[in-house]
Amino acid sequence: MTRATVRRRVVRLRGAQRTPQPDALAAEEPMEIRIGGEALTVTMRTPGHDFDLVAGFLVGEGLLHRREQLAALRYCAGSDQDGQNTYNVVDATLRGADALPLSAHRTLLTTSACGLCGRDTVDAVRTHVRFKPADDPLTVRPEVLYALPDALRAAQRTFESTGGLHAAGLFSATGELLCAREDVGRHNAVDKVIGWALREDRLPLTGHLLLVSGRASFELTQKAALAGLPLLAAVSAPSSLAADLAEELGLTLVGFLRGESANVYTRADRVIGD
C-alpha cells in the first residue's frame, strides 16, 4: 500500500548556513475512480482512506445517498514498472443509483449556453439534494464552534509532520469529533469524511457540524448539503456562490472561525447564546 508521507533529502537554509537533512512531504498520487468498470474521473489525492474518498465523492456528485446503494468497492489492477499494484484505481459497484453525476450536469449547462451562471449552478445542486438542511432543528452554542479548530488540528497527525495538508472534521452538536480526514485537496478531505459517514450508515448527517481547514467554496457547500449537513464552518472565507447556495438550501455557513470569533453568513438563528 502507498503511504501518506514521503521522505526526501533537502538543504535547509538558515542565514548563510546550509544544512542537508531529511524532510517529510505529503504524498500526492492520482486515483482513478470507476463505476462498474467504466472510468468516471481521476483525482489527485493523498493515499489513505481511499474507499471513503470514493464513497464521499459519489455522494457529492449526487449518485449516492444511502449505504445500501453502494454494493461494493475494490482496488483494480494498476501496476507500476515492477508489476506491483499501485492501489491507485478503485472501482465502485452501485445499485439503484442515479444515472447522471452533478459534474456531467454542469458540463451540459456550460455547453448548452454562453457559460455557467451562478443561478444555474445553484439550481443544478438543488435538484440533486435529497435531504433538507433547512428543516434541521440543530442549534449550537458559540463556544462549541470556537473549540472546533483546535480539536481538528489535534487530530491532524500527518499535518504535524508535513505542514502540507488540508483537513475536514465531522462533529456532533456538542463538539465531539467523530471523524477527521486529511488530504492535499480540501475537497478530498471532505469526501473522505462524508464517505466514512455513508459507509457507517450515518446519512443524512442531521444535527452534525462539518469543519474545513481552508475556505468554504461552492463545491464544499454542495457536498455538505448533499450529505444532509445543517452547518458548514471554515477557518477562512466563503465564496459568494457558497453563501448563495447555503442561503438557498437553509444551511448555516460559518467563516473566519478563529479563536473566539466567527462570521455567520446564513441561518445565524442556529447559533444561540445565553
PDB file of C-alpha atoms in Angstrom:
ATOM      1  CA  MET A   1       0.000   0.000   0.000  1.00  0.00           C
ATOM      2  CA  THR A   2       1.154   3.571  -0.614  1.00  0.00           C
ATOM      3  CA  ARG A   3       1.914   5.938   2.241  1.00  0.00           C
ATOM      4  CA  ALA A   4       0.565   9.362   3.219  1.00  0.00           C
ATOM      5  CA  THR A   5       4.057  10.828   3.575  1.00  0.00           C
ATOM      6  CA  VAL A   6       7.281  10.593   1.589  1.00  0.00           C
ATOM      7  CA  ARG A   7      10.766  11.201   2.983  1.00  0.00           C
ATOM      8  CA  ARG A   8      13.096  13.416   0.962  1.00  0.00           C
ATOM      9  CA  ARG A   9      16.521  14.935   1.473  1.00  0.00           C
ATOM     10  CA  VAL A  10      16.530  18.736   1.474  1.00  0.00           C
ATOM     11  CA  VAL A  11      19.022  21.514   2.079  1.00  0.00           C
ATOM     12  CA  ARG A  12      17.826  23.798   4.842  1.00  0.00           C
ATOM     13  CA  LEU A  13      18.938  27.423   4.617  1.00  0.00           C
ATOM     14  CA  ARG A  14      19.255  29.452   7.783  1.00  0.00           C
ATOM     15  CA  GLY A  15      21.123  32.701   7.217  1.00  0.00           C
ATOM     16  CA  ALA A  16      24.367  31.741   5.499  1.00  0.00           C
ATOM     17  CA  GLN A  17      24.226  28.154   6.729  1.00  0.00           C
ATOM     18  CA  ARG A  18      23.265  25.222   4.510  1.00  0.00           C
ATOM     19  CA  THR A  19      22.326  22.018   6.318  1.00  0.00           C
ATOM     20  CA  PRO A  20      21.374  18.772   4.497  1.00  0.00           C
ATOM     21  CA  GLN A  21      18.589  16.999   6.372  1.00  0.00           C
ATOM     22  CA  PRO A  22      15.580  14.722   5.800  1.00  0.00           C
ATOM     23  CA  ASP A  23      12.088  16.161   5.414  1.00  0.00           C
ATOM     24  CA  ALA A  24       8.592  14.692   5.219  1.00  0.00           C
ATOM     25  CA  LEU A  25       6.329  15.616   2.306  1.00  0.00           C
ATOM     26  CA  ALA A  26       2.627  14.928   1.973  1.00  0.00           C
ATOM     27  CA  ALA A  27       2.215  12.232  -0.670  1.00  0.00           C
ATOM     28  CA  GLU A  28       0.206  13.105  -3.764  1.00  0.00           C
ATOM     29  CA  GLU A  29      -0.804  10.451  -6.272  1.00  0.00           C
ATOM     30  CA  PRO A  30      -3.521  10.102  -8.907  1.00  0.00           C
ATOM     31  CA  MET A  31      -6.502   7.877  -8.235  1.00  0.00           C
ATOM     32  CA  GLU A  32      -8.878   6.756 -10.946  1.00  0.00           C
ATOM     33  CA  ILE A  33     -12.493   6.273  -9.878  1.00  0.00           C
ATOM     34  CA  ARG A  34     -14.530   3.778 -11.863  1.00  0.00           C
ATOM     35  CA  ILE A  35     -18.186   2.793 -11.697  1.00  0.00           C
ATOM     36  CA  GLY A  36     -18.931  -0.734 -12.817  1.00  0.00           C
ATOM     37  CA  GLY A  37     -15.581  -0.880 -14.611  1.00  0.00           C
ATOM     38  CA  GLU A  38     -16.150   2.386 -16.510  1.00  0.00           C
ATOM     39  CA  ALA A  39     -13.827   5.310 -15.801  1.00  0.00           C
ATOM     40  CA  LEU A  40     -15.574   8.268 -14.157  1.00  0.00           C
ATOM     41  CA  THR A  41     -12.767  10.618 -13.136  1.00  0.00           C
ATOM     42  CA  VAL A  42      -9.201  10.906 -11.914  1.00  0.00           C
ATOM     43  CA  THR A  43      -8.377  12.904  -8.797  1.00  0.00           C
ATOM     44  CA  MET A  44      -5.065  13.785  -7.186  1.00  0.00           C
ATOM     45  CA  ARG A  45      -5.110  12.722  -3.560  1.00  0.00           C
ATOM     46  CA  THR A  46      -3.071  11.735  -0.545  1.00  0.00           C
ATOM     47  CA  PRO A  47      -3.224   7.927  -0.289  1.00  0.00           C
ATOM     48  CA  GLY A  48      -5.218   6.614   2.646  1.00  0.00           C
ATOM     49  CA  HIS A  49      -8.937   6.081   3.294  1.00  0.00           C
ATOM     50  CA  ASP A  50      -9.390   5.643  -0.454  1.00  0.00           C
ATOM     51  CA  PHE A  51     -12.713   3.824  -0.155  1.00  0.00           C
ATOM     52  CA  ASP A  52     -14.057   6.662   1.993  1.00  0.00           C
ATOM     53  CA  LEU A  53     -12.845   9.105  -0.656  1.00  0.00           C
ATOM     54  CA  VAL A  54     -14.656   7.292  -3.456  1.00  0.00           C
ATOM     55  CA  ALA A  55     -17.872   6.882  -1.463  1.00  0.00           C
ATOM     56  CA  GLY A  56     -17.866  10.553  -0.475  1.00  0.00           C
ATOM     57  CA  PHE A  57     -17.111  11.687  -4.000  1.00  0.00           C
ATOM     58  CA  LEU A  58     -20.127   9.755  -5.270  1.00  0.00           C
ATOM     59  CA  VAL A  59     -22.318  11.334  -2.583  1.00  0.00           C
ATOM     60  CA  GLY A  60     -21.049  14.761  -3.611  1.00  0.00           C
ATOM     61  CA  GLU A  61     -21.910  14.004  -7.231  1.00  0.00           C
ATOM     62  CA  GLY A  62     -25.491  13.160  -6.263  1.00  0.00           C
ATOM     63  CA  LEU A  63     -25.072   9.494  -7.219  1.00  0.00           C
ATOM     64  CA  LEU A  64     -25.467   8.040  -3.711  1.00  0.00           C
ATOM     65  CA  HIS A  65     -27.415   8.995  -0.614  1.00  0.00           C
ATOM     66  CA  ARG A  66     -27.866   5.656   1.184  1.00  0.00           C
ATOM     67  CA  ARG A  67     -25.359   2.991   2.210  1.00  0.00           C
ATOM     68  CA  GLU A  68     -27.293   0.203   0.518  1.00  0.00           C
ATOM     69  CA  GLN A  69     -26.765   1.900  -2.860  1.00  0.00           C
ATOM     70  CA  LEU A  70     -23.045   1.141  -2.586  1.00  0.00           C
ATOM     71  CA  ALA A  71     -22.799  -2.570  -3.340  1.00  0.00           C
ATOM     72  CA  ALA A  72     -19.004  -2.886  -3.340  1.00  0.00           C
ATOM     73  CA  LEU A  73     -15.669  -1.085  -3.549  1.00  0.00           C
ATOM     74  CA  ARG A  74     -12.461  -2.714  -4.719  1.00  0.00           C
ATOM     75  CA  TYR A  75      -8.977  -1.876  -5.880  1.00  0.00           C
ATOM     76  CA  CYS A  76      -8.312  -2.738  -9.501  1.00  0.00           C
ATOM     77  CA  ALA A  77      -5.056  -3.729 -11.126  1.00  0.00           C
ATOM     78  CA  GLY A  78      -2.978  -0.633 -11.673  1.00  0.00           C
ATOM     79  CA  SER A  79       0.634  -1.717 -11.867  1.00  0.00           C
ATOM     80  CA  ASP A  80       3.939   0.105 -11.718  1.00  0.00           C
ATOM     81  CA  GLN A  81       7.051  -0.798 -13.737  1.00  0.00           C
ATOM     82  CA  ASP A  82       7.802  -3.669 -11.368  1.00  0.00           C
ATOM     83  CA  GLY A  83       4.333  -5.153 -11.751  1.00  0.00           C
ATOM     84  CA  GLN A  84       3.253  -4.150  -8.233  1.00  0.00           C
ATOM     85  CA  ASN A  85      -0.295  -2.947  -7.604  1.00  0.00           C
ATOM     86  CA  THR A  86      -0.228   0.837  -7.135  1.00  0.00           C
ATOM     87  CA  TYR A  87      -3.622   0.906  -5.385  1.00  0.00           C
ATOM     88  CA  ASN A  88      -4.486   3.928  -7.489  1.00  0.00           C
ATOM     89  CA  VAL A  89      -7.618   2.568  -9.191  1.00  0.00           C
ATOM     90  CA  VAL A  90     -10.866   1.995  -7.292  1.00  0.00           C
ATOM     91  CA  ASP A  91     -13.993   0.517  -8.849  1.00  0.00           C
ATOM     92  CA  ALA A  92     -17.415   1.077  -7.266  1.00  0.00           C
ATOM     93  CA  THR A  93     -20.396  -1.171  -7.865  1.00  0.00           C
ATOM     94  CA  LEU A  94     -23.681   0.683  -7.361  1.00  0.00           C
ATOM     95  CA  ARG A  95     -27.273  -0.392  -7.065  1.00  0.00           C
ATOM     96  CA  GLY A  96     -30.259   1.892  -7.525  1.00  0.00           C
ATOM     97  CA  ALA A  97     -28.061   4.966  -8.005  1.00  0.00           C
ATOM     98  CA  ASP A  98     -28.898   7.997 -10.109  1.00  0.00           C
ATOM     99  CA  ALA A  99     -27.582   7.952 -13.658  1.00  0.00           C
ATOM    100  CA  LEU A 100     -26.094  11.429 -14.186  1.00  0.00           C
ATOM    101  CA  PRO A 101     -23.471  12.908 -11.819  1.00  0.00           C
ATOM    102  CA  LEU A 102     -23.598  16.596 -10.998  1.00  0.00           C
ATOM    103  CA  SER A 103     -20.329  17.248 -12.829  1.00  0.00           C
ATOM    104  CA  ALA A 104     -21.899  15.975 -16.055  1.00  0.00           C
ATOM    105  CA  HIS A 105     -24.981  18.119 -15.447  1.00  0.00           C
ATOM    106  CA  ARG A 106     -22.819  21.217 -15.001  1.00  0.00           C
ATOM    107  CA  THR A 107     -20.940  20.356 -18.194  1.00  0.00           C
ATOM    108  CA  LEU A 108     -24.238  20.171 -20.062  1.00  0.00           C
ATOM    109  CA  LEU A 109     -25.203  23.581 -18.690  1.00  0.00           C
ATOM    110  CA  THR A 110     -21.904  25.044 -19.833  1.00  0.00           C
ATOM    111  CA  THR A 111     -22.054  23.666 -23.358  1.00  0.00           C
ATOM    112  CA  SER A 112     -25.742  24.454 -23.899  1.00  0.00           C
ATOM    113  CA  ALA A 113     -25.468  28.170 -23.128  1.00  0.00           C
ATOM    114  CA  CYS A 114     -22.980  31.024 -23.204  1.00  0.00           C
ATOM    115  CA  GLY A 115     -21.469  29.945 -19.914  1.00  0.00           C
ATOM    116  CA  LEU A 116     -22.255  28.665 -16.449  1.00  0.00           C
ATOM    117  CA  CYS A 117     -24.064  31.237 -14.353  1.00  0.00           C
ATOM    118  CA  GLY A 118     -24.476  31.124 -10.601  1.00  0.00           C
ATOM    119  CA  ARG A 119     -28.223  30.628 -10.728  1.00  0.00           C
ATOM    120  CA  ASP A 120     -27.952  27.571 -12.978  1.00  0.00           C
ATOM    121  CA  THR A 121     -25.240  26.148 -10.754  1.00  0.00           C
ATOM    122  CA  VAL A 122     -27.356  26.502  -7.609  1.00  0.00           C
ATOM    123  CA  ASP A 123     -30.399  25.053  -9.377  1.00  0.00           C
ATOM    124  CA  ALA A 124     -28.391  22.059 -10.566  1.00  0.00           C
ATOM    125  CA  VAL A 125     -27.363  21.243  -6.998  1.00  0.00           C
ATOM    126  CA  ARG A 126     -30.843  21.878  -5.574  1.00  0.00           C
ATOM    127  CA  THR A 127     -32.369  19.281  -7.879  1.00  0.00           C
ATOM    128  CA  HIS A 128     -29.913  16.644  -6.593  1.00  0.00           C
ATOM    129  CA  VAL A 129     -30.286  17.352  -2.853  1.00  0.00           C
ATOM    130  CA  ARG A 130     -32.303  14.541  -1.265  1.00  0.00           C
ATOM    131  CA  PHE A 131     -32.214  15.895   2.272  1.00  0.00           C
ATOM    132  CA  LYS A 132     -33.471  19.205   3.655  1.00  0.00           C
ATOM    133  CA  PRO A 133     -30.878  21.108   5.691  1.00  0.00           C
ATOM    134  CA  ALA A 134     -33.396  23.947   6.125  1.00  0.00           C
ATOM    135  CA  ASP A 135     -35.628  21.704   8.250  1.00  0.00           C
ATOM    136  CA  ASP A 136     -32.828  20.564  10.554  1.00  0.00           C
ATOM    137  CA  PRO A 137     -33.551  21.706  14.161  1.00  0.00           C
ATOM    138  CA  LEU A 138     -29.836  21.930  15.029  1.00  0.00           C
ATOM    139  CA  THR A 139     -28.734  24.658  17.428  1.00  0.00           C
ATOM    140  CA  VAL A 140     -25.149  25.182  18.556  1.00  0.00           C
ATOM    141  CA  ARG A 141     -23.539  27.403  21.137  1.00  0.00           C
ATOM    142  CA  PRO A 142     -20.744  29.810  20.092  1.00  0.00           C
ATOM    143  CA  GLU A 143     -18.257  28.224  22.481  1.00  0.00           C
ATOM    144  CA  VAL A 144     -18.766  24.890  20.738  1.00  0.00           C
ATOM    145  CA  LEU A 145     -17.870  26.476  17.404  1.00  0.00           C
ATOM    146  CA  TYR A 146     -14.820  28.205  18.855  1.00  0.00           C
ATOM    147  CA  ALA A 147     -13.427  24.880  20.097  1.00  0.00           C
ATOM    148  CA  LEU A 148     -13.697  23.060  16.756  1.00  0.00           C
ATOM    149  CA  PRO A 149     -10.455  24.246  15.061  1.00  0.00           C
ATOM    150  CA  ASP A 150      -8.275  23.154  17.976  1.00  0.00           C
ATOM    151  CA  ALA A 151      -9.996  19.770  18.120  1.00  0.00           C
ATOM    152  CA  LEU A 152      -9.454  19.235  14.391  1.00  0.00           C
ATOM    153  CA  ARG A 153      -5.850  20.402  14.499  1.00  0.00           C
ATOM    154  CA  ALA A 154      -5.116  17.938  17.312  1.00  0.00           C
ATOM    155  CA  ALA A 155      -6.311  15.119  15.034  1.00  0.00           C
ATOM    156  CA  GLN A 156      -4.122  16.163  12.069  1.00  0.00           C
ATOM    157  CA  ARG A 157      -1.294  13.689  12.540  1.00  0.00           C
ATOM    158  CA  THR A 158       0.125  13.924   9.023  1.00  0.00           C
ATOM    159  CA  PHE A 159      -0.062  17.730   9.024  1.00  0.00           C
ATOM    160  CA  GLU A 160       2.185  17.800  12.076  1.00  0.00           C
ATOM    161  CA  SER A 161       4.953  16.060  10.136  1.00  0.00           C
ATOM    162  CA  THR A 162       4.485  17.755   6.754  1.00  0.00           C
ATOM    163  CA  GLY A 163       2.614  21.038   7.217  1.00  0.00           C
ATOM    164  CA  GLY A 164       1.090  20.474   3.787  1.00  0.00           C
ATOM    165  CA  LEU A 165      -2.381  19.007   4.163  1.00  0.00           C
ATOM    166  CA  HIS A 166      -5.959  20.214   4.387  1.00  0.00           C
ATOM    167  CA  ALA A 167      -8.320  18.668   6.901  1.00  0.00           C
ATOM    168  CA  ALA A 168     -12.040  18.162   7.446  1.00  0.00           C
ATOM    169  CA  GLY A 169     -13.763  17.103  10.628  1.00  0.00           C
ATOM    170  CA  LEU A 170     -17.250  15.849  11.407  1.00  0.00           C
ATOM    171  CA  PHE A 171     -18.566  16.885  14.807  1.00  0.00           C
ATOM    172  CA  SER A 172     -21.649  16.319  16.909  1.00  0.00           C
ATOM    173  CA  ALA A 173     -23.740  19.306  18.010  1.00  0.00           C
ATOM    174  CA  THR A 174     -21.867  19.294  21.321  1.00  0.00           C
ATOM    175  CA  GLY A 175     -18.459  19.444  19.648  1.00  0.00           C
ATOM    176  CA  GLU A 176     -17.440  15.772  19.801  1.00  0.00           C
ATOM    177  CA  LEU A 177     -15.087  14.897  16.939  1.00  0.00           C
ATOM    178  CA  LEU A 178     -16.494  11.844  15.156  1.00  0.00           C
ATOM    179  CA  CYS A 179     -14.251  11.641  12.101  1.00  0.00           C
ATOM    180  CA  ALA A 180     -11.228  13.575  10.835  1.00  0.00           C
ATOM    181  CA  ARG A 181      -9.512  13.153   7.494  1.00  0.00           C
ATOM    182  CA  GLU A 182      -6.520  14.821   5.796  1.00  0.00           C
ATOM    183  CA  ASP A 183      -5.596  15.253   2.153  1.00  0.00           C
ATOM    184  CA  VAL A 184      -3.634  17.526  -0.171  1.00  0.00           C
ATOM    185  CA  GLY A 185      -7.024  18.576  -1.579  1.00  0.00           C
ATOM    186  CA  ARG A 186      -9.637  20.135   0.686  1.00  0.00           C
ATOM    187  CA  HIS A 187     -12.392  18.599  -1.440  1.00  0.00           C
ATOM    188  CA  ASN A 188     -10.864  15.156  -0.963  1.00  0.00           C
ATOM    189  CA  ALA A 189     -10.682  15.617   2.806  1.00  0.00           C
ATOM    190  CA  VAL A 190     -14.401  16.405   2.857  1.00  0.00           C
ATOM    191  CA  ASP A 191     -15.167  13.456   0.574  1.00  0.00           C
ATOM    192  CA  LYS A 192     -13.274  11.148   2.923  1.00  0.00           C
ATOM    193  CA  VAL A 193     -15.337  12.344   5.903  1.00  0.00           C
ATOM    194  CA  ILE A 194     -18.660  12.071   4.087  1.00  0.00           C
ATOM    195  CA  GLY A 195     -17.680   8.716   2.597  1.00  0.00           C
ATOM    196  CA  TRP A 196     -16.921   7.435   6.092  1.00  0.00           C
ATOM    197  CA  ALA A 197     -20.363   8.591   7.192  1.00  0.00           C
ATOM    198  CA  LEU A 198     -22.057   6.856   4.246  1.00  0.00           C
ATOM    199  CA  ARG A 199     -20.224   3.591   4.871  1.00  0.00           C
ATOM    200  CA  GLU A 200     -21.154   3.835   8.568  1.00  0.00           C
ATOM    201  CA  ASP A 201     -24.809   4.313   7.535  1.00  0.00           C
ATOM    202  CA  ARG A 202     -24.994   7.763   9.116  1.00  0.00           C
ATOM    203  CA  LEU A 203     -26.520   9.718   6.224  1.00  0.00           C
ATOM    204  CA  PRO A 204     -28.249  12.089   6.397  1.00  0.00           C
ATOM    205  CA  LEU A 205     -25.944  13.889   8.799  1.00  0.00           C
ATOM    206  CA  THR A 206     -28.776  15.601  10.639  1.00  0.00           C
ATOM    207  CA  GLY A 207     -27.626  17.532  13.687  1.00  0.00           C
ATOM    208  CA  HIS A 208     -23.928  17.411  12.763  1.00  0.00           C
ATOM    209  CA  LEU A 209     -21.273  20.041  12.005  1.00  0.00           C
ATOM    210  CA  LEU A 210     -18.569  19.977   9.338  1.00  0.00           C
ATOM    211  CA  LEU A 211     -15.371  21.994   9.738  1.00  0.00           C
ATOM    212  CA  VAL A 212     -12.851  22.540   6.937  1.00  0.00           C
ATOM    213  CA  SER A 213      -9.348  23.877   7.419  1.00  0.00           C
ATOM    214  CA  GLY A 214      -9.373  26.249   4.448  1.00  0.00           C
ATOM    215  CA  ARG A 215     -12.006  28.348   2.769  1.00  0.00           C
ATOM    216  CA  ALA A 216     -15.618  27.383   2.125  1.00  0.00           C
ATOM    217  CA  SER A 217     -16.079  27.052  -1.628  1.00  0.00           C
ATOM    218  CA  PHE A 218     -19.254  26.379  -3.576  1.00  0.00           C
ATOM    219  CA  GLU A 219     -18.199  22.743  -4.074  1.00  0.00           C
ATOM    220  CA  LEU A 220     -17.708  22.145  -0.356  1.00  0.00           C
ATOM    221  CA  THR A 221     -21.099  23.683   0.410  1.00  0.00           C
ATOM    222  CA  GLN A 222     -22.580  21.408  -2.252  1.00  0.00           C
ATOM    223  CA  LYS A 223     -21.001  18.352  -0.666  1.00  0.00           C
ATOM    224  CA  ALA A 224     -22.251  19.333   2.788  1.00  0.00           C
ATOM    225  CA  ALA A 225     -25.804  19.833   1.526  1.00  0.00           C
ATOM    226  CA  LEU A 226     -25.878  16.545  -0.361  1.00  0.00           C
ATOM    227  CA  ALA A 227     -24.833  14.770   2.852  1.00  0.00           C
ATOM    228  CA  GLY A 228     -27.647  16.435   4.792  1.00  0.00           C
ATOM    229  CA  LEU A 229     -25.389  18.600   6.963  1.00  0.00           C
ATOM    230  CA  PRO A 230     -27.069  21.659   8.504  1.00  0.00           C
ATOM    231  CA  LEU A 231     -23.843  23.575   9.301  1.00  0.00           C
ATOM    232  CA  LEU A 232     -20.559  24.088   7.460  1.00  0.00           C
ATOM    233  CA  ALA A 233     -17.761  26.012   9.165  1.00  0.00           C
ATOM    234  CA  ALA A 234     -14.429  27.130   7.750  1.00  0.00           C
ATOM    235  CA  VAL A 235     -11.390  28.779   9.269  1.00  0.00           C
ATOM    236  CA  SER A 236     -11.138  31.043   6.222  1.00  0.00           C
ATOM    237  CA  ALA A 237     -13.541  32.889   3.946  1.00  0.00           C
ATOM    238  CA  PRO A 238     -16.509  31.556   1.979  1.00  0.00           C
ATOM    239  CA  SER A 239     -17.107  32.426  -1.647  1.00  0.00           C
ATOM    240  CA  SER A 240     -20.152  34.408  -2.736  1.00  0.00           C
ATOM    241  CA  LEU A 241     -21.630  31.407  -4.539  1.00  0.00           C
ATOM    242  CA  ALA A 242     -21.111  29.233  -1.467  1.00  0.00           C
ATOM    243  CA  ALA A 243     -23.153  31.751   0.529  1.00  0.00           C
ATOM    244  CA  ASP A 244     -25.824  31.834  -2.184  1.00  0.00           C
ATOM    245  CA  LEU A 245     -26.160  28.059  -2.144  1.00  0.00           C
ATOM    246  CA  ALA A 246     -26.203  27.888   1.658  1.00  0.00           C
ATOM    247  CA  GLU A 247     -28.938  30.520   1.794  1.00  0.00           C
ATOM    248  CA  GLU A 248     -30.955  28.726  -0.884  1.00  0.00           C
ATOM    249  CA  LEU A 249     -30.827  25.410   0.965  1.00  0.00           C
ATOM    250  CA  GLY A 250     -31.114  26.704   4.530  1.00  0.00           C
ATOM    251  CA  LEU A 251     -27.618  25.595   5.550  1.00  0.00           C
ATOM    252  CA  THR A 252     -25.728  27.563   8.202  1.00  0.00           C
ATOM    253  CA  LEU A 253     -22.435  28.828   6.760  1.00  0.00           C
ATOM    254  CA  VAL A 254     -19.728  29.987   9.167  1.00  0.00           C
ATOM    255  CA  GLY A 255     -16.461  31.563   8.054  1.00  0.00           C
ATOM    256  CA  PHE A 256     -13.314  33.005   9.652  1.00  0.00           C
ATOM    257  CA  LEU A 257     -13.702  30.661  12.618  1.00  0.00           C
ATOM    258  CA  ARG A 258     -10.606  31.620  14.581  1.00  0.00           C
ATOM    259  CA  GLY A 259     -10.095  31.998  18.304  1.00  0.00           C
ATOM    260  CA  GLU A 260     -13.330  33.281  19.801  1.00  0.00           C
ATOM    261  CA  SER A 261     -14.708  34.942  16.697  1.00  0.00           C
ATOM    262  CA  ALA A 262     -16.534  33.949  13.535  1.00  0.00           C
ATOM    263  CA  ASN A 263     -18.778  35.312  10.803  1.00  0.00           C
ATOM    264  CA  VAL A 264     -22.141  33.591  10.295  1.00  0.00           C
ATOM    265  CA  TYR A 265     -23.258  34.226   6.734  1.00  0.00           C
ATOM    266  CA  THR A 266     -26.537  32.280   6.612  1.00  0.00           C
ATOM    267  CA  ARG A 267     -29.054  30.877   9.095  1.00  0.00           C
ATOM    268  CA  ALA A 268     -27.478  32.608  12.100  1.00  0.00           C
ATOM    269  CA  ASP A 269     -30.546  31.606  14.142  1.00  0.00           C
ATOM    270  CA  ARG A 270     -28.922  28.204  14.706  1.00  0.00           C
ATOM    271  CA  VAL A 271     -26.083  29.771  16.704  1.00  0.00           C
ATOM    272  CA  ILE A 272     -27.544  30.501  20.130  1.00  0.00           C
ATOM    273  CA  GLY A 273     -26.167  32.170  23.264  1.00  0.00           C
ATOM    274  CA  ASP A 274     -27.445  32.819  26.767  1.00  0.00           C
TER     275      ASP A 274
END
